[in-house]
Amino acid sequence: MDPQITVLDAGGQYCHLIARKVRELGVSSEVRSSDTAASELAGRRGLIISGGPSSVYEAGSPQIDPGILSQPETAVLGICYGQQLMAHLLGGSVRHGDRGEYGLAHLQIAQADTILKGIGSGEQVWMSHRDLVDAVPPGFEILGSTETCPIASMADPVRRLYAVQFHPEVVHTTRGREILSNFLFDVCGCVKDWSPTNQIEKLEEEIRTVAAGRRVFFFASGGVDSTVAYTLCLQALGAANVQGIYVDTGLMRQGETDFVRQVFADLGAKTFLVEDAGDQFLEALRGATDPEKKRHIIGEQFVAVQERILRSGEFLDGQWILGQGTIYPDTIESGGTAKAEVIKTHHNRVAGIQKLIDTNRIIEPLSGFYKDEVREVGRKLGLPDALLERHPFPGPGLAIRCLCTDSEAFPQRLDEGWLVPVRSVGVQGDARSYRPILAVEAVPQSETFATDTINRLAGINRVIALLGSHTQIQEMRVPAAMLDAPRLERLRIADEIVRRLSIESGFEQKIWQFPVVLIPFGTTDRPDSIVLRPVDSVDGMTASSVKIDPALAKRLCRELLAVQGVCAVFHDLTHKPPGTIEWE
Ligand code: XMP
C-alpha cells in the first residue's frame, strides 16, 4: 500500500530524518528521488521536498516535476532547498547569501494560522543554508522571518503549498515536531497508520520470500542493528537455517568478541563462528592515512574475508545468501540515495557487497528502518535492554578513531587558540569537509563557542579543549603516525578506561555515544593525545557535544595520562553539523 507522505530527496543529509519524523508522528512515509514523476505520486496526501547541497541556479541541481505543485489533492511542504526550489519554479526569486547561516536562529511569526499554528515568536530554529528566497512567488505570503533570513517561511494556502527555510526535522528546532504535525494533520489530513512493531510479521514474510528456500549466512557485529536483523531471520527461518559469524578485525573494543559470543548463545543460535582476521586487516591498512582510503580498505577486507569464508565452507553451493543489519541512515550517508554528497563511506556499501546485492544474494530486513524503530522492533522480539541500549559502534571500529599523518608538523598560534594540523571529517551545509582542528587551552564558557568559531574561521571544522596534559600545547607537535598495533593498543586501553569510568559515574546513560579518539599530537616520549567525544543525539544524523562534569574529567585525565605514550587529554566541543560524530 502507498504511504501517505513521500519525501522527495533533493540530496539533503536530513532527507531520511524528515521521513523518520513523519513516521514518529504515526504517519507512513517513504523517500523517493526528487524528480519522481507527479503521476507516480498521485494519491499521496502530502509531499515534502527536502533540503540539499545545491543551489537552484547550478546546472544539474536536483529538480522536481512541476506537476506536483498543481495537484489539488496533494499538499506540498518545501524545506530549505525545497523552499528555494518552490520559489524559483513559481515565479519568486532566490539569491546567493553573502555568507552561510549554519546554526541556531529565532523565528519571528508573521502569520501563525497554518503550519506555524501554536508557535510563538522567538522560538529557536536550526538553519543550514547559503542561498535564500528574497521574493515570494505570486499568491504566496510570508509566514515568518529570522534576523538574517527575511523569508524563513512562506505559503500559498489556496494551492496548499507551504515552505520553510529552516529545518523542522532536527531536534534543534525546538517546535519542529509541531510544525510537521500541523502540516501532516491540519493541512494534509493524514491519519495515524504507522508503527514499526506492526511491521514484524510483514518483515518475516519478506525474509522468507527473499531467502526462497536458501539459508542465511549472517555477519554479526554485536551491535543493535545486526543483532535485531539476525533475530528476525532466526524467527522467520528457524535456527537451523541461519548461520552467525563474527569477524574479529582486531579493530574492536576490548572484550567485544566474548560479549558477542554470549549474546548469540543466549539467542539460541545453533551455529556461531568466530573468524580471527586481525593480522589481515592491519596488514592491509599499513601506510594508509586518508580516512576514505582507510574505510575503503576495511570494506574490501570485510568482503575478502566474507568471500574466503563463503569459499572455504559449503556456503558457495547456492543454498546460502548473506544477511545484513543495514539501516536507512547507512544508506543516506554513503550517498546511497541519489544525490547526497558522500560524507563517509560505510563499510557495508562498497563494491564487493554491491555485487552480492546485484546478484540477489543479500537480505537486509531493516534497510527501511531508523535506529529507534530498530530498537522498538528488538524490544518486541524480546531482546534485552542491555543489548538494545548499547551505544552504537562503527563497523570500521577503532581504525577510524586512530588518526594518522604522513609527515611531522607543528601547531600554529591563532587569536582563538592553536591550529593543530591534524585533519578530521565534518559536514557543513550538506557537504563534506576535511580540515585541521582548533585546540583551546581551557573549556570555554559559551556553549556556542565551537559553532561560532567554525563559522568565523573557514579553515577549521572542529574545536577541542584541553582537559589535562603532561606538557603545554606550545611544546607539542604532530609526528608522522601510522595505524599500527602499538597505537591501536594505546587507543584500546584508553577506550576501556573511558568506558569503565563513564559507566561507573552514570555518565554513559546520559549520552548517546562516546567515541574516544587517538590523535598524533604530543612529544617524543608521549607522541599521542586522547580526544573525548561524548555526544547526545537521536539517530546520529545530528548531534550535540555534551559537557563533562569536572570531577569526571579529573578522574578521566588522571587515568588516561597514565597510559603509556599519552601526552594530553582533550574534549571535542563540536556539534554535528559542523563536525561529524566520528573523526574520520
Ligand atoms: P558520523 O561520524 O557520520 O557518524 O557523524 C554517525 C553515526 O554513524 C556511526 N558510523 C558508522 N557505523 N559503519 C557503521 O556501522 C560505519 O562505517 C560508520 N561510520 C560512522 C557513528 O559511530 C555514529 O554513530
GROMACS .gro file of N, CA and C and ligand atoms in nm, residues 295 330 333 343-347 392-396 400-401 512-513 539-541 576 579-584, ligand 1:
model
  105
  295ARG      N    1   3.861   0.359   0.510
  295ARG     CA    2   3.727   0.299   0.504
  295ARG      C    3   3.714   0.201   0.388
  330ASP      N    4   2.257   0.444   0.716
  330ASP     CA    5   2.377   0.390   0.648
  330ASP      C    6   2.368   0.421   0.500
  333GLU      N    7   2.410   0.829   0.423
  333GLU     CA    8   2.540   0.893   0.441
  333GLU      C    9   2.647   0.835   0.349
  343ILE      N   10   2.964   1.178   0.245
  343ILE     CA   11   3.031   1.231   0.364
  343ILE      C   12   3.131   1.126   0.412
  344LYS      N   13   3.085   1.004   0.425
  344LYS     CA   14   3.171   0.894   0.466
  344LYS      C   15   3.125   0.766   0.399
  345THR      N   16   3.219   0.683   0.362
  345THR     CA   17   3.184   0.554   0.305
  345THR      C   18   3.156   0.456   0.418
  346HIS      N   19   3.045   0.389   0.412
  346HIS     CA   20   3.018   0.288   0.513
  346HIS      C   21   3.064   0.153   0.462
  347HIS      N   22   3.119   0.074   0.555
  347HIS     CA   23   3.189  -0.046   0.512
  347HIS      C   24   3.100  -0.145   0.439
  392PRO      N   25   2.598   0.294   1.985
  392PRO     CA   26   2.641   0.246   1.853
  392PRO      C   27   2.794   0.245   1.842
  393PHE      N   28   2.844   0.153   1.762
  393PHE     CA   29   2.988   0.146   1.739
  393PHE      C   30   3.009   0.122   1.589
  394PRO      N   31   3.094   0.200   1.525
  394PRO     CA   32   3.105   0.191   1.378
  394PRO      C   33   3.173   0.063   1.332
  395GLY      N   34   3.128   0.010   1.220
  395GLY     CA   35   3.186  -0.112   1.162
  395GLY      C   36   3.338  -0.106   1.147
  396PRO      N   37   3.393   0.005   1.094
  396PRO     CA   38   3.540   0.011   1.077
  396PRO      C   39   3.615   0.021   1.210
  400ILE      N   40   3.902   0.411   1.253
  400ILE     CA   41   3.863   0.548   1.216
  400ILE      C   42   3.867   0.641   1.337
  401ARG      N   43   3.914   0.588   1.450
  401ARG     CA   44   3.934   0.672   1.568
  401ARG      C   45   4.083   0.684   1.600
  512TRP      N   46   2.450   0.958   2.414
  512TRP     CA   47   2.410   0.867   2.306
  512TRP      C   48   2.526   0.783   2.258
  513GLN      N   49   2.645   0.843   2.260
  513GLN     CA   50   2.764   0.773   2.213
  513GLN      C   51   2.887   0.843   2.269
  539ASP      N   52   1.960   0.997   1.645
  539ASP     CA   53   1.987   0.893   1.548
  539ASP      C   54   2.121   0.911   1.477
  540GLY      N   55   2.205   0.999   1.528
  540GLY     CA   56   2.337   1.016   1.467
  540GLY      C   57   2.340   1.113   1.350
  541MET      N   58   2.222   1.153   1.301
  541MET     CA   59   2.220   1.244   1.186
  541MET      C   60   2.264   1.385   1.227
  576LYS      N   61   2.730   1.835   1.558
  576LYS     CA   62   2.714   1.786   1.420
  576LYS      C   63   2.585   1.840   1.363
  579GLY      N   64   3.076   1.931   1.279
  579GLY     CA   65   3.168   1.816   1.286
  579GLY      C   66   3.086   1.690   1.276
  580THR      N   67   3.139   1.581   1.220
  580THR     CA   68   3.067   1.455   1.229
  580THR      C   69   3.096   1.395   1.367
  581ILE      N   70   3.023   1.289   1.403
  581ILE     CA   71   3.046   1.227   1.534
  581ILE      C   72   3.183   1.162   1.536
  582GLU      N   73   3.206   1.073   1.441
  582GLU     CA   74   3.339   1.012   1.428
  582GLU      C   75   3.431   1.113   1.362
  583TRP      N   76   3.561   1.096   1.386
  583TRP     CA   77   3.656   1.192   1.329
  583TRP      C   78   3.692   1.159   1.184
  584GLU      N   79   3.665   1.035   1.142
  584GLU     CA   80   3.700   1.001   1.004
  584GLU      C   81   3.584   0.928   0.937
  585XMP     P1   82   2.920   1.034   1.178
  585XMP     O1   83   3.063   1.022   1.211
  585XMP     O2   84   2.893   1.020   1.031
  585XMP     O3   85   2.850   0.911   1.248
  585XMP     O4   86   2.858   1.158   1.234
  585XMP     C1   87   2.712   0.892   1.263
  585XMP     C2   88   2.691   0.760   1.332
  585XMP     O5   89   2.728   0.653   1.244
  585XMP     C3   90   2.828   0.572   1.302
  585XMP     N1   91   2.919   0.532   1.195
  585XMP     C4   92   2.921   0.411   1.139
  585XMP     N2   93   2.851   0.298   1.164
  585XMP     N3   94   2.968   0.185   0.994
  585XMP     C5   95   2.877   0.186   1.093
  585XMP     O6   96   2.816   0.083   1.116
  585XMP     C6   97   3.042   0.293   0.961
  585XMP     O7   98   3.125   0.290   0.871
  585XMP     C7   99   3.018   0.411   1.039
  585XMP     N4  100   3.071   0.536   1.037
  585XMP     C8  101   3.009   0.608   1.133
  585XMP     C9  102   2.895   0.661   1.405
  585XMP     O8  103   2.958   0.584   1.506
  585XMP    C10  104   2.777   0.741   1.456
  585XMP     O9  105   2.703   0.668   1.549
   0.00000   0.00000   0.00000
